[in-house]
Short mmCIF file of C-alpha atoms in Angstrom, two decimals:
data_model
loop_
_atom_site.label_atom_id
_atom_site.label_comp_id
_atom_site.label_asym_id
_atom_site.label_seq_id
_atom_site.Cartn_x
_atom_site.Cartn_y
_atom_site.Cartn_z
CA MET I 68 -15.62 33.46 8.56
CA ALA I 69 -13.12 31.66 10.71
CA THR I 70 -11.86 34.60 12.22
CA GLU I 71 -15.26 35.50 13.16
CA PHE I 72 -15.52 32.08 15.01
CA VAL I 73 -12.59 32.28 16.70
CA GLN I 74 -13.86 35.72 18.12
CA SER I 75 -17.07 34.11 18.81
CA SER I 76 -15.35 31.41 20.58
CA LEU I 77 -13.10 33.48 22.87
CA LEU I 78 -15.99 35.47 23.78
CA LEU I 79 -18.08 32.81 24.79
CA ALA I 80 -14.87 30.96 26.93
CA SER I 81 -14.74 34.38 28.68
CA SER I 82 -18.57 35.32 29.49
CA HIS I 83 -18.91 31.51 30.52
CA PRO I 84 -15.61 29.76 32.14
CA VAL I 85 -17.13 25.97 31.76
CA TRP I 86 -16.85 26.79 27.88
CA VAL I 87 -13.29 27.02 28.23
CA ILE I 88 -12.25 22.88 27.75
CA VAL I 89 -14.69 23.01 24.91
CA VAL I 90 -13.48 26.04 23.24
CA ALA I 91 -9.95 24.88 23.53
CA VAL I 92 -10.96 21.53 21.50
CA LEU I 93 -12.45 23.88 18.65
CA LEU I 94 -9.64 26.39 18.98
CA LEU I 95 -7.11 23.11 18.59
CA PHE I 96 -8.97 21.59 15.45
CA VAL I 97 -8.74 24.75 13.65
CA VAL I 98 -5.46 25.49 14.46
CA LYS I 99 -4.33 21.48 13.13
CA SER I 100 -6.38 21.85 10.26
CA PHE I 101 -4.60 25.38 9.20
CA LEU I 102 -1.58 23.82 9.71
CA LYS I 103 -2.23 20.64 7.55
CA LYS I 104 -3.49 23.22 4.62
CA LEU I 105 -0.15 25.13 5.01
CA LEU I 106 2.07 22.15 4.97
CA LYS I 107 0.30 20.40 2.22
CA ARG I 108 2.36 18.69 -0.63
CA LYS I 109 1.08 18.47 -4.26
CA ILE I 110 1.71 16.28 -7.04
CA THR I 111 3.70 18.72 -9.05
CA ASN I 112 6.06 18.74 -6.17
CA PHE I 113 7.43 15.44 -7.46
CA PRO I 114 9.27 14.50 -10.37
CA ARG I 115 7.68 13.33 -13.87
CA LYS I 116 8.32 9.69 -14.60
CA PHE I 117 5.69 8.65 -17.19
CA PRO I 118 5.53 12.15 -18.96
CA GLU I 119 3.75 9.70 -21.55
CA ASP I 120 0.51 9.38 -19.50
CA ARG I 121 -0.82 12.62 -20.16
CA GLU I 122 -2.32 11.98 -23.38
CA LYS I 123 -5.20 9.73 -22.92
CA ARG I 124 -5.19 5.57 -24.11
CA THR I 125 -7.87 4.20 -26.13
CA LYS I 126 -6.42 0.93 -27.81
CA GLU I 127 -3.03 -0.05 -26.12
CA ALA I 128 -1.06 -3.05 -24.69
CA PHE I 129 -2.37 -1.95 -21.20
CA TYR I 130 -5.07 -0.06 -19.28
CA ASP I 131 -4.64 3.32 -17.24
CA VAL I 132 -6.57 1.69 -14.45
CA ALA I 133 -7.72 -1.64 -13.28
CA VAL I 134 -10.03 -1.53 -10.68
CA VAL I 135 -10.86 -4.75 -8.55
CA GLY I 136 -14.42 -4.66 -7.34
CA ALA I 137 -17.31 -3.07 -9.16
CA GLY I 138 -19.38 -2.30 -5.79
CA PRO I 139 -20.21 1.48 -5.12
CA ALA I 140 -16.63 2.52 -4.48
CA GLY I 141 -15.41 0.51 -7.80
CA SER I 142 -17.83 1.56 -9.99
CA THR I 143 -18.10 5.29 -9.27
CA LEU I 144 -14.34 5.54 -9.66
CA GLY I 145 -15.04 3.93 -12.84
CA TYR I 146 -17.68 5.79 -13.80
CA TYR I 147 -15.63 9.41 -13.33
CA LEU I 148 -12.53 8.25 -15.14
CA ALA I 149 -14.28 7.00 -17.99
CA LYS I 150 -16.08 10.40 -18.19
CA ALA I 151 -12.84 11.93 -18.21
CA GLY I 152 -11.48 9.55 -21.16
CA ARG I 153 -9.36 7.42 -19.22
CA ASN I 154 -9.14 3.78 -20.23
CA CYS I 155 -10.47 2.00 -16.96
CA LEU I 156 -11.27 -1.88 -16.46
CA LEU I 157 -13.73 -2.82 -13.82
CA LEU I 158 -13.50 -6.60 -12.43
CA GLU I 159 -16.23 -7.70 -10.69
CA LYS I 160 -16.19 -11.53 -9.41
CA LYS I 161 -19.95 -12.12 -9.89
CA LYS I 162 -22.61 -11.14 -12.42
CA PHE I 163 -25.09 -8.27 -12.19
CA PRO I 164 -27.23 -8.19 -10.50
CA ARG I 165 -25.66 -9.56 -7.16
CA ASP I 166 -26.64 -9.20 -3.57
CA LYS I 167 -24.82 -7.87 -0.87
CA TYR I 168 -25.60 -7.87 2.92
CA CYS I 169 -26.21 -4.52 4.71
CA GLY I 170 -28.78 -2.04 5.75
CA ASP I 171 -29.68 -0.80 2.47
CA ALA I 172 -29.59 2.96 3.45
CA VAL I 173 -28.25 5.50 0.96
CA CYS I 174 -27.49 8.69 2.55
CA LYS I 175 -27.78 12.39 1.30
CA THR I 176 -23.71 12.66 0.17
CA ALA I 177 -24.50 9.02 -2.04
CA ILE I 178 -27.81 10.42 -3.19
CA GLU I 179 -26.05 13.58 -4.59
CA ILE I 180 -23.41 11.37 -6.16
CA LEU I 181 -26.12 9.04 -7.93
CA MET I 182 -28.19 12.45 -9.26
CA ASP I 183 -25.03 13.37 -10.84
CA MET I 184 -24.67 10.27 -12.36
CA GLY I 185 -28.18 10.37 -13.76
CA ILE I 186 -29.54 7.28 -12.04
CA TYR I 187 -31.19 8.55 -9.17
CA GLU I 188 -34.15 9.03 -10.87
CA LYS I 189 -34.39 5.75 -12.59
CA LEU I 190 -34.12 3.87 -9.43
CA ILE I 191 -37.15 5.85 -8.11
CA LYS I 192 -39.30 5.37 -11.44
CA GLU I 193 -38.66 1.99 -11.86
CA ASN I 194 -39.68 1.15 -7.64
CA LYS I 195 -36.09 0.03 -6.74
CA ALA I 196 -35.46 2.78 -4.55
CA ARG I 197 -37.79 4.59 -1.73
CA ILE I 198 -37.16 7.84 -0.14
CA ALA I 199 -37.38 7.70 3.46
CA ASP I 200 -39.29 10.96 4.62
CA ALA I 201 -40.36 9.79 8.15
CA GLY I 202 -37.40 8.25 10.09
CA GLY I 203 -35.98 8.63 13.86
CA LEU I 204 -34.53 6.75 16.80
CA CYS I 205 -35.41 4.81 19.66
CA SER I 206 -32.80 5.58 22.73
CA PRO I 207 -31.70 2.82 25.11
CA GLY I 208 -33.96 4.24 27.83
CA GLY I 209 -37.18 3.94 25.34
CA LEU I 210 -37.21 7.44 24.48
CA SER I 211 -38.28 7.79 20.71
CA TYR I 212 -38.61 10.62 17.93
CA ILE I 213 -40.12 10.26 14.14
CA GLY I 214 -39.48 13.33 12.10
CA ARG I 215 -40.03 13.98 8.68
CA SER I 216 -37.56 15.19 6.40
CA LYS I 217 -38.91 16.37 2.99
CA GLU I 218 -40.19 19.70 4.09
CA VAL I 219 -36.78 20.57 5.87
CA LEU I 220 -34.32 19.15 3.43
CA GLY I 221 -36.13 19.79 -0.14
CA GLU I 222 -35.07 18.20 -3.12
CA ILE I 223 -32.47 16.32 -1.83
CA PRO I 224 -33.54 13.61 0.63
CA ALA I 225 -31.69 12.60 3.87
CA ALA I 226 -31.58 9.15 2.71
CA LEU I 227 -33.54 6.58 0.66
CA ALA I 228 -33.57 2.55 1.10
CA CYS I 229 -32.63 0.62 -2.12
CA LYS I 230 -31.25 -2.86 -2.04
CA ARG I 231 -27.77 -3.50 -2.91
CA TRP I 232 -28.96 -5.81 -5.82
CA TRP I 233 -30.47 -3.02 -7.71
CA LEU I 234 -27.73 -0.16 -6.21
CA ASP I 235 -24.70 -1.68 -7.39
CA GLU I 236 -25.92 -2.75 -10.70
CA ALA I 237 -26.95 0.72 -11.70
CA ILE I 238 -23.74 1.96 -10.44
CA ALA I 239 -21.76 -0.30 -12.32
CA MET I 240 -23.97 -0.26 -15.50
CA ALA I 241 -23.62 3.63 -15.50
CA ALA I 242 -19.73 3.24 -15.42
CA LYS I 243 -20.30 0.59 -18.32
CA ARG I 244 -22.19 3.37 -20.38
CA ALA I 245 -19.56 6.18 -19.76
CA GLY I 246 -16.98 3.97 -21.01
CA ALA I 247 -15.72 1.74 -18.75
CA ASP I 248 -14.29 -1.73 -19.78
CA LEU I 249 -16.90 -3.89 -17.39
CA GLN I 250 -15.66 -7.71 -16.73
CA GLU I 251 -17.82 -9.74 -14.80
CA ASN I 252 -17.46 -13.30 -13.34
CA SER I 253 -13.88 -11.98 -13.14
CA GLY I 254 -12.54 -12.61 -9.84
CA VAL I 255 -8.99 -11.47 -9.30
CA ARG I 256 -6.25 -14.19 -7.85
CA ASP I 257 -3.48 -12.24 -7.92
CA ALA I 258 -1.53 -9.09 -9.08
CA VAL I 259 2.07 -8.54 -9.64
CA PHE I 260 3.58 -4.98 -9.98
CA ASP I 261 6.78 -4.80 -12.51
CA ALA I 262 8.65 -2.01 -11.20
CA LYS I 263 10.85 -1.48 -14.24
CA ALA I 264 7.75 -1.20 -16.77
CA GLY I 265 5.88 0.60 -14.19
CA LEU I 266 2.85 -1.74 -14.61
CA TRP I 267 0.32 -4.35 -12.77
CA THR I 268 -0.57 -7.29 -14.31
CA VAL I 269 -3.67 -8.69 -12.73
CA TYR I 270 -4.60 -12.21 -13.02
CA LEU I 271 -8.01 -13.67 -12.90
CA GLU I 272 -9.52 -16.78 -11.08
CA ASP I 273 -9.70 -20.23 -12.71
CA SER I 274 -8.84 -18.42 -15.86
CA ASP I 275 -5.50 -18.05 -17.77
CA ARG I 276 -6.41 -14.51 -18.35
CA SER I 277 -4.35 -11.12 -17.18
CA TYR I 278 -4.78 -7.66 -17.69
CA LYS I 279 -1.89 -4.86 -17.38
CA ALA I 280 -2.49 -1.54 -16.13
CA ARG I 281 -0.65 1.49 -15.05
CA ILE I 282 -2.67 1.96 -11.43
CA LEU I 283 -4.24 -0.75 -9.57
CA VAL I 284 -7.34 0.05 -7.16
CA CYS I 285 -8.35 -2.41 -4.55
CA ALA I 286 -12.14 -2.01 -4.10
CA ASP I 287 -12.85 -5.56 -3.50
CA GLY I 288 -15.03 -4.86 -0.03
CA ALA I 289 -14.10 -5.27 3.62
CA PRO I 290 -12.43 -8.43 3.75
CA SER I 291 -9.91 -6.82 1.23
CA LYS I 292 -8.51 -10.37 -0.12
CA LEU I 293 -6.45 -8.54 -2.67
CA ALA I 294 -5.04 -5.37 -0.63
CA THR I 295 -4.38 -7.96 2.31
CA LYS I 296 -1.85 -9.89 0.21
CA LEU I 297 -0.38 -7.06 -1.11
CA GLY I 298 0.65 -6.49 2.48
CA ILE I 299 -1.42 -2.92 1.97
CA VAL I 300 -4.16 -3.92 4.55
CA LYS I 301 -2.72 -5.39 7.80
CA ARG I 302 -5.83 -6.19 10.07
CA PRO I 303 -8.78 -8.08 9.71
CA PRO I 304 -12.42 -6.58 9.88
CA ASP I 305 -13.60 -5.72 13.13
CA GLY I 306 -17.48 -5.36 12.71
CA SER I 307 -19.92 -7.23 11.64
CA CYS I 308 -23.73 -6.72 10.53
CA SER I 309 -26.79 -8.97 9.86
CA ARG I 310 -29.85 -8.39 7.21
CA ALA I 311 -33.18 -10.33 7.01
CA TYR I 312 -35.63 -8.61 4.70
CA VAL I 313 -39.65 -8.71 6.07
CA GLU I 314 -42.04 -9.85 3.84
CA SER I 315 -44.95 -7.03 3.00
CA GLY I 316 -47.85 -7.23 4.54
CA THR I 317 -46.70 -8.83 7.58
CA HIS I 318 -45.34 -6.17 9.80
CA LYS I 319 -46.61 -3.37 11.74
CA PHE I 320 -43.75 -0.87 11.02
CA LYS I 321 -45.40 2.51 9.73
CA ALA I 322 -42.39 4.94 9.47
CA ASP I 323 -39.46 4.46 6.42
CA GLY I 324 -36.66 4.22 8.88
CA CYS I 325 -35.65 3.67 12.64
CA ILE I 326 -32.39 3.23 14.41
CA PHE I 327 -32.87 1.15 17.72
CA TYR I 328 -30.57 1.35 20.59
CA HIS I 329 -30.33 -1.43 23.29
CA ARG I 330 -28.33 -0.71 26.39
CA ASP I 331 -26.64 -3.82 26.65
CA MET I 332 -25.50 -3.92 23.08
CA LEU I 333 -24.21 -0.50 22.58
CA PRO I 334 -22.24 0.93 20.75
CA GLY I 335 -23.93 -1.42 18.29
CA TYR I 336 -27.49 -0.64 17.12
CA SER I 337 -30.26 -2.31 14.99
CA ALA I 338 -32.70 -1.02 12.37
CA LEU I 339 -35.49 -0.95 10.15
CA PHE I 340 -35.77 0.43 6.69
CA ARG I 341 -38.76 0.64 4.71
CA HIS I 342 -38.13 -0.40 0.81
CA PRO I 343 -40.65 -0.22 -2.02
CA ASN I 344 -43.63 -2.21 -2.03
CA ASN I 345 -43.47 -2.07 2.05
CA GLU I 346 -40.78 -4.81 2.74
CA LEU I 347 -38.39 -3.79 4.99
CA ASN I 348 -35.04 -4.45 5.83
CA TYR I 349 -34.38 -5.46 9.70
CA CYS I 350 -30.72 -5.32 10.34
CA VAL I 351 -28.27 -5.45 13.26
CA TYR I 352 -24.71 -3.64 13.63
CA LEU I 353 -22.25 -4.85 16.08
CA ILE I 354 -19.87 -1.94 16.38
CA PRO I 355 -16.24 -2.65 18.62
CA GLY I 356 -16.53 -0.94 21.86
CA ASN I 357 -18.34 -3.39 24.19
CA PRO I 358 -16.29 -5.94 25.64
CA LYS I 359 -19.26 -8.10 26.47
CA VAL I 360 -20.30 -8.22 22.86
CA THR I 361 -18.12 -10.15 19.98
CA ASN I 362 -19.11 -10.72 16.62
CA ASP I 363 -19.75 -14.24 17.13
CA ASP I 364 -23.00 -13.00 19.30
CA LEU I 365 -24.46 -11.26 15.81
CA PRO I 366 -26.69 -14.38 15.45
CA TYR I 367 -28.03 -13.86 19.09
CA TRP I 368 -28.81 -10.15 18.99
CA HIS I 369 -30.33 -10.57 15.65
CA ASP I 370 -32.61 -13.01 17.05
CA PHE I 371 -33.02 -11.44 20.56
CA LEU I 372 -34.07 -7.83 19.64
CA MET I 373 -36.66 -8.69 17.02
CA LYS I 374 -38.07 -11.17 19.78
CA GLN I 375 -37.45 -9.54 23.04
CA ASP I 376 -37.06 -5.72 22.66
CA PRO I 377 -40.34 -4.31 22.92
CA ASN I 378 -39.91 -1.51 20.43
CA ILE I 379 -38.76 -3.63 17.64
CA SER I 380 -41.11 -6.52 18.56
CA LYS I 381 -43.78 -4.36 18.50
CA SER I 382 -43.00 -2.62 15.15
CA LEU I 383 -42.36 -6.32 13.43
CA GLY I 384 -45.65 -7.58 14.88
CA PRO I 385 -46.31 -11.24 15.80
CA GLY I 386 -46.99 -11.97 12.02
CA ALA I 387 -43.91 -10.72 10.66
CA LYS I 388 -42.23 -13.21 8.18
CA LEU I 389 -38.57 -12.43 7.87
CA GLU I 390 -35.96 -14.21 5.52
CA ARG I 391 -32.84 -15.92 7.26
CA MET I 392 -29.98 -13.74 8.27
CA LYS I 393 -27.58 -12.73 6.22
CA ALA I 394 -24.03 -11.71 7.62
CA ALA I 395 -21.46 -9.54 6.47
CA SER I 396 -17.93 -8.29 7.87
CA LEU I 397 -17.23 -4.65 8.81
CA ARG I 398 -13.82 -3.11 8.24
CA LEU I 399 -14.19 -0.02 10.53
CA GLY I 400 -12.75 3.43 11.18
CA GLY I 401 -10.24 3.84 8.07
CA GLU I 402 -7.09 2.18 7.68
CA PRO I 403 -3.60 3.58 8.18
CA VAL I 404 -2.31 2.85 4.90
CA SER I 405 -4.65 2.71 1.65
CA HIS I 406 -1.87 3.39 -1.12
CA GLY I 407 1.39 1.97 -2.27
CA ASP I 408 3.50 2.33 -5.61
CA HIS I 409 0.95 2.79 -8.26
CA VAL I 410 -1.88 1.31 -6.05
CA LEU I 411 -4.75 2.62 -4.32
CA VAL I 412 -7.26 1.01 -1.71
CA VAL I 413 -10.86 2.51 -2.16
CA GLY I 414 -14.11 1.98 -0.36
CA ASP I 415 -14.75 -0.73 2.73
CA ALA I 416 -11.54 -2.30 1.65
CA ALA I 417 -9.79 0.66 3.34
CA GLY I 418 -12.00 0.83 6.17
CA MET I 419 -14.22 3.73 4.93
CA ILE I 420 -16.93 2.44 7.17
CA ASP I 421 -17.92 5.18 10.08
CA PRO I 422 -17.12 3.41 13.29
CA MET I 423 -20.50 4.99 14.95
CA THR I 424 -22.65 4.16 12.39
CA GLY I 425 -21.40 1.32 10.39
CA GLU I 426 -22.29 3.12 7.62
CA GLY I 427 -20.05 2.95 4.40
CA ILE I 428 -21.84 3.95 1.45
CA HIS I 429 -21.76 7.42 0.97
CA HIS I 430 -18.09 7.35 1.76
CA ALA I 431 -17.17 4.56 -0.55
CA MET I 432 -18.87 6.88 -3.37
CA GLU I 433 -17.46 9.89 -2.10
CA ALA I 434 -13.64 8.02 -2.11
CA GLY I 435 -14.59 6.80 -5.74
CA LYS I 436 -15.10 10.36 -7.03
CA MET I 437 -12.16 11.50 -5.25
CA ALA I 438 -10.06 8.94 -6.34
CA ALA I 439 -10.89 9.90 -10.29
CA LYS I 440 -10.19 13.20 -9.61
CA PHE I 441 -6.88 12.14 -8.47
CA ILE I 442 -5.92 9.72 -10.61
CA GLN I 443 -6.46 11.88 -13.46
CA GLU I 444 -4.32 14.84 -11.95
CA ALA I 445 -1.67 11.92 -11.23
CA MET I 446 -1.49 10.63 -14.86
CA HIS I 447 -1.35 14.46 -16.42
CA HIS I 448 1.86 14.75 -14.41
CA GLY I 449 3.13 11.27 -14.50
CA ASN I 450 4.01 9.78 -11.20
CA TYR I 451 2.59 7.17 -9.21
CA ASP I 452 5.32 6.40 -6.48
CA LYS I 453 4.14 5.67 -3.10
CA ASP I 454 5.04 9.11 -1.69
CA VAL I 455 2.58 10.63 -4.53
CA MET I 456 -0.41 7.83 -4.02
CA LYS I 457 -0.34 8.92 -0.46
CA LEU I 458 -1.83 12.19 -1.21
CA TYR I 459 -5.07 10.64 -2.23
CA HIS I 460 -4.68 8.73 1.19
CA ASP I 461 -4.49 12.23 3.12
CA ALA I 462 -7.29 13.75 0.86
CA TRP I 463 -9.79 11.43 2.26
CA MET I 464 -8.75 11.35 5.64
CA ASP I 465 -8.86 15.03 5.70
CA LYS I 466 -12.37 14.89 4.07
CA PHE I 467 -14.07 12.38 6.39
CA GLY I 468 -11.38 9.97 7.60
CA SER I 469 -10.35 12.09 10.41
CA ASP I 470 -13.41 11.97 11.92
CA PHE I 471 -13.77 8.28 12.44
CA LYS I 472 -11.70 9.16 15.38
CA TRP I 473 -14.24 11.15 17.23
CA SER I 474 -16.64 8.33 16.42
CA PHE I 475 -14.87 5.70 18.33
CA ALA I 476 -14.44 8.53 21.26
CA ILE I 477 -18.33 8.80 21.08
CA CYS I 478 -19.01 5.13 21.11
CA GLN I 479 -17.12 4.81 24.08
CA LEU I 480 -19.03 7.43 25.71
CA LEU I 481 -22.58 6.00 24.42
CA TYR I 482 -21.21 2.71 25.75
CA ARG I 483 -20.51 3.68 28.99
CA PHE I 484 -22.94 6.24 29.52
CA PRO I 485 -26.34 5.57 27.61
CA ILE I 486 -28.19 8.30 28.90
CA LEU I 487 -26.04 10.58 26.56
CA LEU I 488 -28.14 8.66 23.88
CA ASP I 489 -31.56 9.42 26.07
CA ALA I 490 -30.85 13.08 26.22
CA ALA I 491 -29.78 13.43 22.89
CA THR I 492 -33.34 11.95 21.87
CA ALA I 493 -35.12 14.17 24.25
CA ALA I 494 -33.06 17.05 22.86
CA ILE I 495 -34.51 15.73 19.22
CA ALA I 496 -37.79 15.63 20.21
CA ARG I 497 -37.82 19.21 22.09
CA LYS I 498 -36.33 20.89 19.17
CA GLY I 499 -38.11 18.85 16.32
CA ASP I 500 -37.35 18.18 12.41
CA LYS I 501 -34.67 20.52 11.91
CA PHE I 502 -32.65 19.55 14.86
CA LEU I 503 -33.10 15.69 14.01
CA ALA I 504 -31.98 16.90 10.42
CA ALA I 505 -28.90 18.44 11.75
CA TRP I 506 -28.23 15.38 14.04
CA ALA I 507 -28.80 12.97 10.69
CA ASP I 508 -25.88 14.95 8.98
CA ILE I 509 -23.36 14.64 11.96
CA MET I 510 -24.12 11.01 12.44
CA THR I 511 -23.71 10.11 8.89
CA GLY I 512 -20.37 12.03 8.78
CA ARG I 513 -21.56 14.82 6.29
CA VAL I 514 -20.55 17.27 8.70
CA PRO I 515 -17.81 16.60 11.21
CA LYS I 516 -18.51 15.20 14.68
CA ILE I 517 -17.10 17.46 16.64
CA HIS I 518 -19.87 19.77 15.71
CA LEU I 519 -21.60 18.18 18.67
CA LEU I 520 -19.40 20.63 20.74
CA ARG I 521 -21.16 23.25 19.22
CA PRO I 522 -23.55 25.27 21.71
CA GLU I 523 -26.98 24.63 19.66
CA PHE I 524 -26.35 20.88 20.30
CA VAL I 525 -24.22 21.02 23.83
CA ILE I 526 -26.68 23.48 25.35
CA VAL I 527 -29.76 21.58 24.51
CA ILE I 528 -28.16 18.13 25.28
CA THR I 529 -27.10 19.02 28.53
CA PHE I 530 -30.06 20.34 29.40
CA GLU I 531 -32.09 17.28 28.70
CA LEU I 532 -29.00 15.44 30.21
CA VAL I 533 -29.76 17.46 33.76
CA SER I 534 -33.18 16.78 33.54
CA LEU I 535 -33.17 13.35 32.85
CA ILE I 536 -30.65 12.68 35.77
CA ILE I 537 -33.19 14.39 38.06
CA LYS I 538 -36.31 12.71 37.16
CA ARG I 539 -35.16 9.56 37.48
CA SER I 540 -33.38 10.21 40.77
CA LEU I 541 -36.93 11.18 41.77
CA GLY I 542 -38.81 8.50 39.76
CA ILE I 543 -40.63 11.03 37.87
CA GLU I 544 -39.68 10.65 34.49
CA LYS I 545 -42.05 10.43 31.51
CA LYS I 546 -41.45 9.00 28.19
CA ARG I 547 -41.28 11.58 25.80
CA GLU I 548 -41.80 10.10 22.41
CA LYS I 549 -43.25 10.38 18.72
CA LYS I 550 -44.80 7.01 17.47
CA LEU I 551 -43.55 5.35 14.71
CA GLU I 552 -46.21 6.58 12.44
#
């Protein structure tokens, strides 16, 4: 397969010189990936230090793993560790159900994990989640397209909307049913490592209780207080998002979801997602890359867009009733270090949020599942030194984290050249739902963003770009749109 790809790439470059740069980038990516796999180290390359850990613990003085934070990352990890028979402690600061401010969009990768856990159907049947069928985008220039994904994607939808109130509780309770020791109302004050014993002691807030574990996992969200205190995470969050639920029956929005791009806020965006019972989530994401927009501007943009943006204000309608704006921080683009001696950092705490979209639920869940598998392998071998734990960091970087650098680059392009989003939207409108589904896979990180350099994307988007430039220079542009219905 790789040989055929290289041969076709070389043939394309030789017959079309304009493709030389694109092909060179693609080939560099392939060679780099090959060398990484060739030089990759394995757990078995390291000496055994705790051979007794191969046996699964039930009742002992310490846990195999203590996970701080029972959000999507921590609870997914807890679920798969418990399913594997490991003694896992899951510490959650609040009592479920509890709220978390975000866009509530759950993408395909996360949906597959929810299915594997056996909680997807339950969320749908209990009317706690809504499958997104009709969705699309509205470009900075006002071009829009709303397509349908059900016929294209089949059994597994592209996305669903589920309040974190319900989603996080469902995953945490699945972990508990699987055997994880879930402790609610258990905020963590500190964690201290005893190198000689190879154990962490985790201390709770406002309590004299403490727990011991062989491995510590920090999954405590974007602020990442524990990982920061331990010196693993060294920078503050760099993005922000707002959320306001829109009361059912008070708005005019007819699609299941739509992303709105405003020229002056790029690379950030706003969105509307439909929940069960016709309630909406109106959210705004501020993404780094625009020197004129800072996180302090979030209240302004939240208010301005819903009142002044013609597409959003029309979708909401004059009678829309919105709750007061809630806000949360975003740690974007992946932390350079997400590991240490006997410790991992997972999910938003490790910056596993795409810098282009601000989406992190699916990355958090995928990383949690990966971490559970890695920890199982590490415990079977009995070594948790920093160099061993780095293998997990390398694994998630290879899986999806390395794609974040492309997201940063694309963000800068979109900020400088908003017409690129207009061209992409025009291309989606021309090609239809299958093209939209392929675009969505790239935007959510399911498929690497380097795929945007493939001919099937470059050719049609370039055609639309040239067409838009010509039409705008002649003043004859016509808005191509498919209404939000």
